mmCIF file of C-alpha atoms in Angstrom:
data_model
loop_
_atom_site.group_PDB
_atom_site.id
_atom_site.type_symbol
_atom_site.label_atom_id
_atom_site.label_comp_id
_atom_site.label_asym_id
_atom_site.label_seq_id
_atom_site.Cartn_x
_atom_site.Cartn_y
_atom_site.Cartn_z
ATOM 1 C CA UNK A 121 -95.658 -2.629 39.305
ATOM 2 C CA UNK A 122 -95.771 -0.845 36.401
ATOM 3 C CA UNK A 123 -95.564 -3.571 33.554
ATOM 4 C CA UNK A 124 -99.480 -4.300 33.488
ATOM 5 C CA UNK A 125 -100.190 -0.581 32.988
ATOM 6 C CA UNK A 126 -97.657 -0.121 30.192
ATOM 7 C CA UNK A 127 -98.712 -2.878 28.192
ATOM 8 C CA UNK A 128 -102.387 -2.057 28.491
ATOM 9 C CA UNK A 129 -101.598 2.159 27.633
ATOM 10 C CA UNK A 130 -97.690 2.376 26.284
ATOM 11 C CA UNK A 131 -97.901 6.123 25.830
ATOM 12 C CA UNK A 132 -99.452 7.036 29.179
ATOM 13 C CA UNK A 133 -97.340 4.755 31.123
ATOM 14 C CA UNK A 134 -93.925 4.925 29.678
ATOM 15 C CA UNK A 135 -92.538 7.690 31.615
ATOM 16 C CA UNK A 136 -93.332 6.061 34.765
ATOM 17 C CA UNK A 137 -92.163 2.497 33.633
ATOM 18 C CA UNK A 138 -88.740 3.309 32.553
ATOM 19 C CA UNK A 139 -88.326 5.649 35.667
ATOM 20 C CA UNK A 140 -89.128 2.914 37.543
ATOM 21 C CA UNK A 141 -86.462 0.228 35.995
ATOM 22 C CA UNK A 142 -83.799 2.835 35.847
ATOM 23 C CA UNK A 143 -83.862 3.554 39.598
ATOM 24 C CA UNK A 144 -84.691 -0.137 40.307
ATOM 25 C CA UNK A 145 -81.462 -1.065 38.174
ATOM 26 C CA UNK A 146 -79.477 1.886 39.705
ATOM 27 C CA UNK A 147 -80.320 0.711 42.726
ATOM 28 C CA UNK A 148 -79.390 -3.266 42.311
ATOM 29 C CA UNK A 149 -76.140 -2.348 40.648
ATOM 30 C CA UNK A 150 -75.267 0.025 44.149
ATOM 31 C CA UNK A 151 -76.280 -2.771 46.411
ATOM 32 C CA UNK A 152 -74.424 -5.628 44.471
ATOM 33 C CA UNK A 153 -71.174 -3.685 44.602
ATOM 34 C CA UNK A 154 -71.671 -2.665 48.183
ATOM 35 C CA UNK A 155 -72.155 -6.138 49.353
ATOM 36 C CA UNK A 156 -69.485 -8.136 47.460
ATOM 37 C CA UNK A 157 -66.282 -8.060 46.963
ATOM 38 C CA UNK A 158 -66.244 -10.347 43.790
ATOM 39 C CA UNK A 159 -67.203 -10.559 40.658
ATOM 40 C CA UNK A 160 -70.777 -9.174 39.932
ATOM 41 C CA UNK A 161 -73.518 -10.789 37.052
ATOM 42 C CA UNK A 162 -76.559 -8.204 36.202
ATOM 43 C CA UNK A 163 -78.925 -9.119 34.260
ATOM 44 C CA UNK A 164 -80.107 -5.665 32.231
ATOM 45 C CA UNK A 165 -78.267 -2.622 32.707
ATOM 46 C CA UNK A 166 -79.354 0.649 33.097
ATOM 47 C CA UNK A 167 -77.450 1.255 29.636
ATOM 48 C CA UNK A 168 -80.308 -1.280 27.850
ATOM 49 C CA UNK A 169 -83.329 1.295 29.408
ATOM 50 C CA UNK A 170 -81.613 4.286 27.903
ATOM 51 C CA UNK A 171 -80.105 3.525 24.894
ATOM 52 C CA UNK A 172 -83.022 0.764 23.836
ATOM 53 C CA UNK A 173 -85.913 0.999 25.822
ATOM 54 C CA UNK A 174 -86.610 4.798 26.603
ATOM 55 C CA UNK A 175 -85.029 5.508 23.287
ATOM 56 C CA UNK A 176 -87.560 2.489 21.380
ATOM 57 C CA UNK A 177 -90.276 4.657 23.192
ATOM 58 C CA UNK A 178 -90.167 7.921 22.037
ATOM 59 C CA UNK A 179 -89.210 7.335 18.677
ATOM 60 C CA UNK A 180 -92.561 5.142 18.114
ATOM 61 C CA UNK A 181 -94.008 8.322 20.028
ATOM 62 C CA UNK A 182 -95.045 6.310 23.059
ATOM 63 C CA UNK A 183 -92.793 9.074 25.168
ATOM 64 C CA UNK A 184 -93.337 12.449 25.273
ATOM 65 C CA UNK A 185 -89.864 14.616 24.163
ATOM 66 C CA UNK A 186 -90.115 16.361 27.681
ATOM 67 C CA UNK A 187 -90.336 13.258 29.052
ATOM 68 C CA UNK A 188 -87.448 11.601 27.002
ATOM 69 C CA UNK A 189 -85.319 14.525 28.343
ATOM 70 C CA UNK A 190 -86.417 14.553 31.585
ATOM 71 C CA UNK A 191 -85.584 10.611 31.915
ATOM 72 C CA UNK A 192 -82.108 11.356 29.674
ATOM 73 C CA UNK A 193 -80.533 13.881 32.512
ATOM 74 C CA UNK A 194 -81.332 11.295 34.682
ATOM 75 C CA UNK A 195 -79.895 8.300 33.579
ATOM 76 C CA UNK A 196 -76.605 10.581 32.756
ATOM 77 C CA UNK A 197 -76.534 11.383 36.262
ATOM 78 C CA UNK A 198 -76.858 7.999 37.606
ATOM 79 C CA UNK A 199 -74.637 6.766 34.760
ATOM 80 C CA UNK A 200 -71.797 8.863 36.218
ATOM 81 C CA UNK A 201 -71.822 6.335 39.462
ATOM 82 C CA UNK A 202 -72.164 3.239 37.605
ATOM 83 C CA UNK A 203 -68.939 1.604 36.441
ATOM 84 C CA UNK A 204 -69.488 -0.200 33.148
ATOM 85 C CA UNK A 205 -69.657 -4.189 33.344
ATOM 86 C CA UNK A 206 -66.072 -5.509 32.254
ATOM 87 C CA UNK A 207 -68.163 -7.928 30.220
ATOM 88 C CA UNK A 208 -71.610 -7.579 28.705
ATOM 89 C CA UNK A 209 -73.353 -10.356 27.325
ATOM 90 C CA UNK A 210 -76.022 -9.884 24.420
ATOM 91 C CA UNK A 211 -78.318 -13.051 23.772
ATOM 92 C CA UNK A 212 -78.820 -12.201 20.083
ATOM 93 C CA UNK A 213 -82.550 -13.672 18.957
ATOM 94 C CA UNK A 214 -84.654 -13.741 16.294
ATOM 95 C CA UNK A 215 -88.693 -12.785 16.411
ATOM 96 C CA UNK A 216 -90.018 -15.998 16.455
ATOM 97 C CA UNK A 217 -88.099 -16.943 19.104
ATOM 98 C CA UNK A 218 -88.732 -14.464 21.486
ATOM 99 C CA UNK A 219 -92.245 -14.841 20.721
ATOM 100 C CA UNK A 220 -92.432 -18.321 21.466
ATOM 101 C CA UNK A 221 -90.233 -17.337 24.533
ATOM 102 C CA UNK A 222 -92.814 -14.793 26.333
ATOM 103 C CA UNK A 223 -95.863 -17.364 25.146
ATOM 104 C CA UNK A 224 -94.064 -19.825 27.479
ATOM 105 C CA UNK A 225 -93.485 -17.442 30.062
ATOM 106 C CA UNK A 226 -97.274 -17.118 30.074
ATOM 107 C CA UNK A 227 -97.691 -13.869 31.494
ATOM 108 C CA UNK A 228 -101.138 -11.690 30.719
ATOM 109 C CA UNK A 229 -99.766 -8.630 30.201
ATOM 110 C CA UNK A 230 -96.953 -9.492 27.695
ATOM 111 C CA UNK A 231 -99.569 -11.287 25.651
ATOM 112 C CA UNK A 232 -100.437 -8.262 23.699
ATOM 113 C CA UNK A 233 -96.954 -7.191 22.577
ATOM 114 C CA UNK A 234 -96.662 -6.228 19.370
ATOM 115 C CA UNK A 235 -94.526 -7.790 16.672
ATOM 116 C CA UNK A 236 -93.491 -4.068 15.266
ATOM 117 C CA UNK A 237 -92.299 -3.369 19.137
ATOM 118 C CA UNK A 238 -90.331 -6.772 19.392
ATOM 119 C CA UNK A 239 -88.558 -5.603 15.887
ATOM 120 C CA UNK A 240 -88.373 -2.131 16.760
ATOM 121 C CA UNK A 241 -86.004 -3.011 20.649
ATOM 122 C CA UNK A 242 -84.072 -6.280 18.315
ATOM 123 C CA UNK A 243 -83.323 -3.483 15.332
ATOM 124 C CA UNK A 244 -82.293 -1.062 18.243
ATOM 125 C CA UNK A 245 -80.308 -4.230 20.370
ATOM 126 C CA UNK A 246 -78.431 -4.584 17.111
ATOM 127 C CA UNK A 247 -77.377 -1.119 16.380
ATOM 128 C CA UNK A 248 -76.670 -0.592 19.969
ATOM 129 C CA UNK A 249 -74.078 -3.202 20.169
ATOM 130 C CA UNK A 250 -72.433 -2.080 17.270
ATOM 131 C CA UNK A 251 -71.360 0.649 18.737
ATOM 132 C CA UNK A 252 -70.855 -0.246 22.198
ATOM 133 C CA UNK A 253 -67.341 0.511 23.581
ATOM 134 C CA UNK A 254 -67.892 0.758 27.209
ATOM 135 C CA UNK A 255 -66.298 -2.819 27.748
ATOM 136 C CA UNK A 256 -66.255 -6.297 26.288
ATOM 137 C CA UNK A 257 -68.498 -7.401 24.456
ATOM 138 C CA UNK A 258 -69.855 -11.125 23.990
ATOM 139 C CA UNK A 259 -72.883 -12.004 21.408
ATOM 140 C CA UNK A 260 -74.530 -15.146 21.715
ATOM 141 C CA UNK A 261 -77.119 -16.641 19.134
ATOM 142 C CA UNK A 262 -79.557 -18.135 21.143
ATOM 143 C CA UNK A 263 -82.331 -18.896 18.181
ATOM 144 C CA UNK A 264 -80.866 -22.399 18.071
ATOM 145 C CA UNK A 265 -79.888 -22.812 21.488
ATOM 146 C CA UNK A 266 -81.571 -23.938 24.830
ATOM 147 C CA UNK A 267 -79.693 -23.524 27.494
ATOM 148 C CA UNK A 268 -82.754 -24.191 30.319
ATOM 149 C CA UNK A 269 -83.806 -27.441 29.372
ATOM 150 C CA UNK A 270 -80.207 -28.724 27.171
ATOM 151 C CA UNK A 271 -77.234 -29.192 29.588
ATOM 152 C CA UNK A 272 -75.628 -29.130 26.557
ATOM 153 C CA UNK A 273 -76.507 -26.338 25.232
ATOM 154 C CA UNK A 274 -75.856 -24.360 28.688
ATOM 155 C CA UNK A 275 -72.209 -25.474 28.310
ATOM 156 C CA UNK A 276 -71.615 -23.791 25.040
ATOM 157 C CA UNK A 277 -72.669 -20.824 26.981
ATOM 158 C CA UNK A 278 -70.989 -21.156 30.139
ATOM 159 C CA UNK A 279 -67.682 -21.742 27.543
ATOM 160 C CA UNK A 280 -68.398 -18.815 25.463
ATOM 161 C CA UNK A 281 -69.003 -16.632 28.373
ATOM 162 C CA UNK A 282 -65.518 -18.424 30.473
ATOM 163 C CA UNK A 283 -63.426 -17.690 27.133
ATOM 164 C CA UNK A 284 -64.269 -13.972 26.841
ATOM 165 C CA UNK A 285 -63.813 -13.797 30.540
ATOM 166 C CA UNK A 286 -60.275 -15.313 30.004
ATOM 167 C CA UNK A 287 -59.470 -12.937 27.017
ATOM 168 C CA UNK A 288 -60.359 -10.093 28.759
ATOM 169 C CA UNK A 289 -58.583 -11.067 31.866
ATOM 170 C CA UNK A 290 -55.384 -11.182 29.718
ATOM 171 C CA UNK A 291 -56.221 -8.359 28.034
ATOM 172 C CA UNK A 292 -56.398 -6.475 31.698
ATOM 173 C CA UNK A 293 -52.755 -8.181 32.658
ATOM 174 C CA UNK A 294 -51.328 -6.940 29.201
ATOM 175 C CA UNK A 295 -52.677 -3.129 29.829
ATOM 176 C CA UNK A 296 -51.334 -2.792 33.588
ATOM 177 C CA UNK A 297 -48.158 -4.422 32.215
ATOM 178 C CA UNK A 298 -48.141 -1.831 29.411
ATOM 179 C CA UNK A 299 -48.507 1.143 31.853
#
């Protein structure tokens, strides 16, 4: 609800739009895992709001420090409930591609992001997942890759994604043998 807003006035609606996808992914996340008792896909965590939106946000000054603080002590306290995914998958992309992506989307709102915002949350995606240790990792280049409309191309994904989930299956096996 609050996507329009923030796209038309970043700075006065940033606050409320990160609150707002923070509980709303807090909230998914404790629903999945009540209601299954298998494996779990997400698509965005609550870590990608903190650590690359909210963060993305004040630093271009679009969020208030108060604010940044504010949102910060919350996301650590709903971070302390959330168990990291055992797998997180990054589709790594280039400018022009996610460009061309949200043009075929088609939306109104998106139409006036910024290049400089698209570079600032891919510089921030990158130097996020260099550092990421809360689980496995998997990057996928997706610049060359079209996994809606190429079977194909979904395959190589669906591969990648059944390898890592193999490797870190063993991985599991090795560490509860080890202990």
């Amino acid at each position: 609800p609050y996507l329009s807003d923030f796209y038309s006035d970043m700075k006065r609606w940033s606050f409320n739009l990160q609150i707002y996808f923070l509980h709303h992914r807090f909230a998914s996340i404790n629903s999945m895992v009540a209601n299954s008792n298998r494996g779990i896909v997400q698509d965005r965590t609550i870590y990608e709001d903190a650590y690359i939106f909210a963060t993305n946000l004040k630093a271009m000054g679009l969020m208030t420090n108060r604010d940044f603080i504010n949102y910060k002590s919350i996301f650590d306290l709903m971070e302390s409930f959330v168990k990291a995914p055992d797998l997180l998958i990054y589709l790594r992309s280039g400018i022009p591609n996610l460009v061309d992506q949200i043009h075929k989307r088609g939306r109104d709102y998106e139409s006036s992001i910024s290049i400089d915002y698209l570079s600032r949350l891919n510089e921030r995606y990158e130097a996020w997942t260099q550092t990421y240790k809360k689980g496995e990792l998997l990057i996928i280049d997706v610049d060359n890759l079209d996994f809606v409309k190429n079977k194909e191309d979904l395959k190589t994904i669906i591969s990648k994604v059944d390898d890592s989930l193999s490797k870190y299956s063993d991985k599991k096996l090795d560490d509860a043998i080890k202990s």
